[in-house]
XYZ file of N, CA and C in Angstrom:
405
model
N -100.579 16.148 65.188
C -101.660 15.182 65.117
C -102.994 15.874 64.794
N -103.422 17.160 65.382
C -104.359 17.672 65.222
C -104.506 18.415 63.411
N -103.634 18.621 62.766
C -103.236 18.633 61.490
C -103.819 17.953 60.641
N -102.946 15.938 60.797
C -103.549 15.471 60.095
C -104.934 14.459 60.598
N -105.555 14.820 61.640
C -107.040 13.934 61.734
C -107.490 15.600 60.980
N -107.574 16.658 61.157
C -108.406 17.537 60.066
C -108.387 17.347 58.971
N -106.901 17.016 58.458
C -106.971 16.897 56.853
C -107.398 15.640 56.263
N -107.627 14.515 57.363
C -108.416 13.185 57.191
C -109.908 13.605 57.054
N -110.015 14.079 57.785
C -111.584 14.708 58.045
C -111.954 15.490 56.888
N -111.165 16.601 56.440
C -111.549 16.718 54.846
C -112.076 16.205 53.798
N -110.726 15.366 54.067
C -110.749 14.585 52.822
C -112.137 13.457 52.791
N -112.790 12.924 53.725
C -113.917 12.463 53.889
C -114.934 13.328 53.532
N -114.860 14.931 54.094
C -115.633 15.979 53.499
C -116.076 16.023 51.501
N -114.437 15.868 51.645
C -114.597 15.888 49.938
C -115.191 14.659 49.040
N -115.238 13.609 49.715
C -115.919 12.713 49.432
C -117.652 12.923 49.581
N -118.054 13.515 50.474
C -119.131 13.022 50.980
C -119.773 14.415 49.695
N -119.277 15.581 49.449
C -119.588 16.220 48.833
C -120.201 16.282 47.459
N -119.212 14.631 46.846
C -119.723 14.247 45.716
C -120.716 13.177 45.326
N -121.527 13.039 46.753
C -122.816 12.068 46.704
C -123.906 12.189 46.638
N -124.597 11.659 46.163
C -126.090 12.316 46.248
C -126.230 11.296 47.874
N -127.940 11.915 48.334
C -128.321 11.144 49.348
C -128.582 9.552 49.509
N -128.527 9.677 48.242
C -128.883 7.929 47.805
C -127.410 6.771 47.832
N -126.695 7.733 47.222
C -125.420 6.722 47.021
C -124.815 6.456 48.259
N -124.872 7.854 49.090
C -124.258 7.835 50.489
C -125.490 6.965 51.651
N -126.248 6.016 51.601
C -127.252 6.246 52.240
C -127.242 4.693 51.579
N -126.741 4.217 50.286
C -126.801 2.649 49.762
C -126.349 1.602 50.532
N -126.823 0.229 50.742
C -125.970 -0.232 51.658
C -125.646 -1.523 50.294
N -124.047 -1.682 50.517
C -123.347 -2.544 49.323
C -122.710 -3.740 50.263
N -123.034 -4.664 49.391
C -122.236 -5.992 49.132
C -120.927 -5.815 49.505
N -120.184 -4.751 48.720
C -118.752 -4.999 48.583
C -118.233 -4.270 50.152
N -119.457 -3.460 51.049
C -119.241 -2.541 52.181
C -119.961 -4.096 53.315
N -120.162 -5.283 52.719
C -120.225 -6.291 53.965
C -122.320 -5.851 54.428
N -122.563 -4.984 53.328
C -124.078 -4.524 53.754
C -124.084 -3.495 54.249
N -122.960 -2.612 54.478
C -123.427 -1.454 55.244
C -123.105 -0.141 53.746
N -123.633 0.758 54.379
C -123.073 1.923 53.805
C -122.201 2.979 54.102
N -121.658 4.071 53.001
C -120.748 4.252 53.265
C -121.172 5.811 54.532
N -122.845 6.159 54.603
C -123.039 7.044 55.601
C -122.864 5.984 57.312
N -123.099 4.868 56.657
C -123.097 4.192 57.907
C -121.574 3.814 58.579
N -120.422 3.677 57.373
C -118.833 4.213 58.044
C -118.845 5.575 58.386
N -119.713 6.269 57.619
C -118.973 7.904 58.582
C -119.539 7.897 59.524
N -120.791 7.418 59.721
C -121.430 7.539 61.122
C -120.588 7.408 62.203
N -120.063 6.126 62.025
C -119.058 5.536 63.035
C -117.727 6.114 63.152
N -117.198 6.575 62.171
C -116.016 7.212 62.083
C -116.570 8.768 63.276
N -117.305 9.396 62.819
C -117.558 10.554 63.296
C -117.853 10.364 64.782
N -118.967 9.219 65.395
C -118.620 9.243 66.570
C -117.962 9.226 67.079
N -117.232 8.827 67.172
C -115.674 8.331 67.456
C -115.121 9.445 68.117
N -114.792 10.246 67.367
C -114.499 11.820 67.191
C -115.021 12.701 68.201
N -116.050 12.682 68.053
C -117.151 13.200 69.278
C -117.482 12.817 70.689
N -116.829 11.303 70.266
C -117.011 10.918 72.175
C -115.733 11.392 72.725
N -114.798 11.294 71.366
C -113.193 11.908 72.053
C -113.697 13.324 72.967
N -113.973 13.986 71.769
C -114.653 15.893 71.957
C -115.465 15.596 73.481
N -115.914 14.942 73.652
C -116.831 15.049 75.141
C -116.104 14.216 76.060
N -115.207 13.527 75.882
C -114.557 12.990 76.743
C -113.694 13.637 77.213
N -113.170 15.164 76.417
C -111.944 15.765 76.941
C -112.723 16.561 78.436
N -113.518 17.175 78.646
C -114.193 18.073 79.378
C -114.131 17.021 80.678
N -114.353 15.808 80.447
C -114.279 14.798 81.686
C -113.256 14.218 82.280
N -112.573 14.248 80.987
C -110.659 13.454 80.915
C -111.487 11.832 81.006
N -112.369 11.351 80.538
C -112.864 9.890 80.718
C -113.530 9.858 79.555
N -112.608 9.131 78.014
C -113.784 8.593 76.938
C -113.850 7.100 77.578
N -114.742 6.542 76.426
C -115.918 5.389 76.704
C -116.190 5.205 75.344
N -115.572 4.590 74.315
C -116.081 4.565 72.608
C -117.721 3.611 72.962
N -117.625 3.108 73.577
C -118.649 2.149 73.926
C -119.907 2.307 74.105
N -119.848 3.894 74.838
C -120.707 4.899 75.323
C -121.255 6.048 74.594
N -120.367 5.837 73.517
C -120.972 6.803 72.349
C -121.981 7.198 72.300
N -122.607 8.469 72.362
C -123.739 8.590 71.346
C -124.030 8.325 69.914
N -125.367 7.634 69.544
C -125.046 7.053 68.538
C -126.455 8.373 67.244
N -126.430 9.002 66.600
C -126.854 9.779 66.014
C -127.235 8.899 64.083
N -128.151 9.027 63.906
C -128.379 8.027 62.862
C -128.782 9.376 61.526
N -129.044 10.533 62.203
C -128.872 11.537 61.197
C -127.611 11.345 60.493
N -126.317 11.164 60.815
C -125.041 10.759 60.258
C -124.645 10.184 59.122
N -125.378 8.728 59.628
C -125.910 7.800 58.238
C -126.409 8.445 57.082
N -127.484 9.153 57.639
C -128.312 9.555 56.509
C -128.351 10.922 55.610
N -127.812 11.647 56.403
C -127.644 12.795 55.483
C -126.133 13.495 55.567
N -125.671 13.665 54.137
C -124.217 13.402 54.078
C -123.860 15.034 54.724
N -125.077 15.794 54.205
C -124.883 17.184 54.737
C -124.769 17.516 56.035
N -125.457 16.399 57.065
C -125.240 17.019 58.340
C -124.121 16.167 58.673
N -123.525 15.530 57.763
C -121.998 14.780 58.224
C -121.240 15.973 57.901
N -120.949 16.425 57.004
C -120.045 17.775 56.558
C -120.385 18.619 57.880
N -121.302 19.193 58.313
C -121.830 20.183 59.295
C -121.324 19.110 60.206
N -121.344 18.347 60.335
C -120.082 17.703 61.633
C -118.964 17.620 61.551
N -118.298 17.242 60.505
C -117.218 17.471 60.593
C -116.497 18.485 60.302
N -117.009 19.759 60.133
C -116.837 20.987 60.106
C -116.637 21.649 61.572
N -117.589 20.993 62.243
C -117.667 21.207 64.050
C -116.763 20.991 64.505
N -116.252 19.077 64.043
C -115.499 18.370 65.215
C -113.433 19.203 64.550
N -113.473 19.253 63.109
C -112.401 19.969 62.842
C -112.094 21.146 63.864
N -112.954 22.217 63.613
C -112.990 23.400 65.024
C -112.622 23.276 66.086
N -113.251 22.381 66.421
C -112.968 21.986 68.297
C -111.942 21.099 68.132
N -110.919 20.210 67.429
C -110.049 19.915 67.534
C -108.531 20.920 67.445
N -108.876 21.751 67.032
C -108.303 22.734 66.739
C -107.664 23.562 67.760
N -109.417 23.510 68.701
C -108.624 24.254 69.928
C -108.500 23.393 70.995
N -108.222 22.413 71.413
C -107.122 21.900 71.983
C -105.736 21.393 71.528
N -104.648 22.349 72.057
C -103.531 22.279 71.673
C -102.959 21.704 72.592
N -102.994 21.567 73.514
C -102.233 20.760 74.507
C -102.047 19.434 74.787
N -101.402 18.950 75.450
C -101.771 17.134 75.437
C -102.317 16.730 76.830
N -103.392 16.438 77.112
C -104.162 16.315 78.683
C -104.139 14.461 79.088
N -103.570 14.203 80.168
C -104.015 12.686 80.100
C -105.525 12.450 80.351
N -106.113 11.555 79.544
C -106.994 10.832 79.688
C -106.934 9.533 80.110
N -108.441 9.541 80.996
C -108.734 7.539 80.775
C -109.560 7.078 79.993
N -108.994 6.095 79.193
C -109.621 5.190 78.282
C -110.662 4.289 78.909
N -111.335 4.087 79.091
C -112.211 2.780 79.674
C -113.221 1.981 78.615
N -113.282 1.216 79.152
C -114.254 -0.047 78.106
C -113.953 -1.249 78.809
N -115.216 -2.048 77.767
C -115.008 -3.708 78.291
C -113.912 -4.179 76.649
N -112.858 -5.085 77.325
C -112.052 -5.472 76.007
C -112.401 -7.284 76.643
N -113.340 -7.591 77.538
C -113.552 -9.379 77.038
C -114.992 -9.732 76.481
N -115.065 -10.319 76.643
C -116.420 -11.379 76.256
C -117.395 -11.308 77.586
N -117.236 -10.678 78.559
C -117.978 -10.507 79.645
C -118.538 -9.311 79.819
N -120.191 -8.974 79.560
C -120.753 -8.067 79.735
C -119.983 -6.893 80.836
N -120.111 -7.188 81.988
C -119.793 -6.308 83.191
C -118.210 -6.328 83.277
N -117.498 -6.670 82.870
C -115.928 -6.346 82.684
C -115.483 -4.894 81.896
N -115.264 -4.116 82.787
C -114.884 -2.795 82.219
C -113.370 -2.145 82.945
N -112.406 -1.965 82.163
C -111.336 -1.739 82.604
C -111.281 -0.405 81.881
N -109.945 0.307 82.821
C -109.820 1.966 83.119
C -108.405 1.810 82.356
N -108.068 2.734 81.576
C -106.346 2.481 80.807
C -106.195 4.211 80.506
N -105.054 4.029 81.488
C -104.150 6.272 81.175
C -104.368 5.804 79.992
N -104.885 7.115 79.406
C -104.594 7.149 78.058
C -103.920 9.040 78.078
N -103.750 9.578 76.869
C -103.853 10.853 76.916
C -104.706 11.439 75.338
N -104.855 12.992 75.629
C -105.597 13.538 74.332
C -104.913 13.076 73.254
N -103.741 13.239 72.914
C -102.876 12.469 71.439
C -103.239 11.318 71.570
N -102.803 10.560 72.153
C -102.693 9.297 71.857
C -104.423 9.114 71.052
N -104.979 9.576 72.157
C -106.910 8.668 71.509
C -106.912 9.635 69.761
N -106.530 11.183 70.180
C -106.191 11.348 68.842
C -105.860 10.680 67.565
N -104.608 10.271 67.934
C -103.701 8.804 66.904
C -104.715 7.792 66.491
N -105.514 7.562 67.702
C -106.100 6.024 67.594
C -107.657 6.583 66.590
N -108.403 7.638 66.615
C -109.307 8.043 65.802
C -108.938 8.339 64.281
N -107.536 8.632 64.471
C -107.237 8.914 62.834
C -106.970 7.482 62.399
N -106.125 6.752 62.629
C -106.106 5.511 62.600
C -107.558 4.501 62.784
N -108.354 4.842 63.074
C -109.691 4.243 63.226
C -110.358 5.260 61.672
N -110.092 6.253 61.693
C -111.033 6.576 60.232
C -110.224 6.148 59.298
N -108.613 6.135 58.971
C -108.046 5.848 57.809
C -108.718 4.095 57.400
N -108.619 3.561 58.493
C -109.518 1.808 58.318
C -110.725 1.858 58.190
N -111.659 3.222 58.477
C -112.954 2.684 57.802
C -113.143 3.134 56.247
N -111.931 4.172 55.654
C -111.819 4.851 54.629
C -111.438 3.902 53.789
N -110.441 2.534 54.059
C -110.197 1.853 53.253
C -111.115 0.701 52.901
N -112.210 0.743 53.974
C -112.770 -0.045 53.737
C -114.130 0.660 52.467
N -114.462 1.705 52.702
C -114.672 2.630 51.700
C -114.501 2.293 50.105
């Protein structure tokens, strides 16, 4: 798993490589108004709350930090995902985690779900391959 979210992560690399700041930074019609720094943004957090959630064994996608440099400059997206590749790297093991979040319509409803490091793994590559297609 740690394999292919890097070689996902690349391959977004290699994309982002061939943009100027403008194109990556456009927000389109056919992207619903957003842009496509504004999917990596989100894709990349993602990633990163995993990365800080392992040290706790408790992510929170919800809780994200939200970094708007991301959006905007495709270069410090590469310089992230250059990071988050690394540090995925070195965890090789599989650690359980808890998942937590609110999944209703009620502000203060927050439920706790075992999760483990693969699995949220799975679910981030699978969360960037859907913002890639939306891409």
């Amino acid at each position: 798993m740690h394999n292919y979210s890097q070689n996902n992560l690349q391959e977004i690399k290699l994309l982002l490589k061939s943009l100027t700041d403008e194109q990556y930074q456009f927000k389109s019609n056919l992207l619903s108004g957003a842009s496509i720094g504004q999917h990596t943004r989100h894709i990349l957090e993602f990633y990163l709350c995993l990365l800080k959630g392992r040290h706790n064994r408790l992510v929170n996608y919800d809780k994200r930090e939200r970094n708007l440099e991301l959006e905007n400059s495709p270069k410090f997206a590469i310089y992230t995902i250059d990071k988050i590749c690394n540090n995925i790297g070195d965890y090789h093991s599989c650690c359980e985690l808890v998942l937590e979040g609110n999944f209703s319509n009620s502000e203060h409803s927050l439920v706790s779900i075992k999760s483990s490091w693969m699995r949220e793994l799975a679910y981030n590559l699978e969360h960037s391959i859907h913002h890639q297609a939306l891409i």
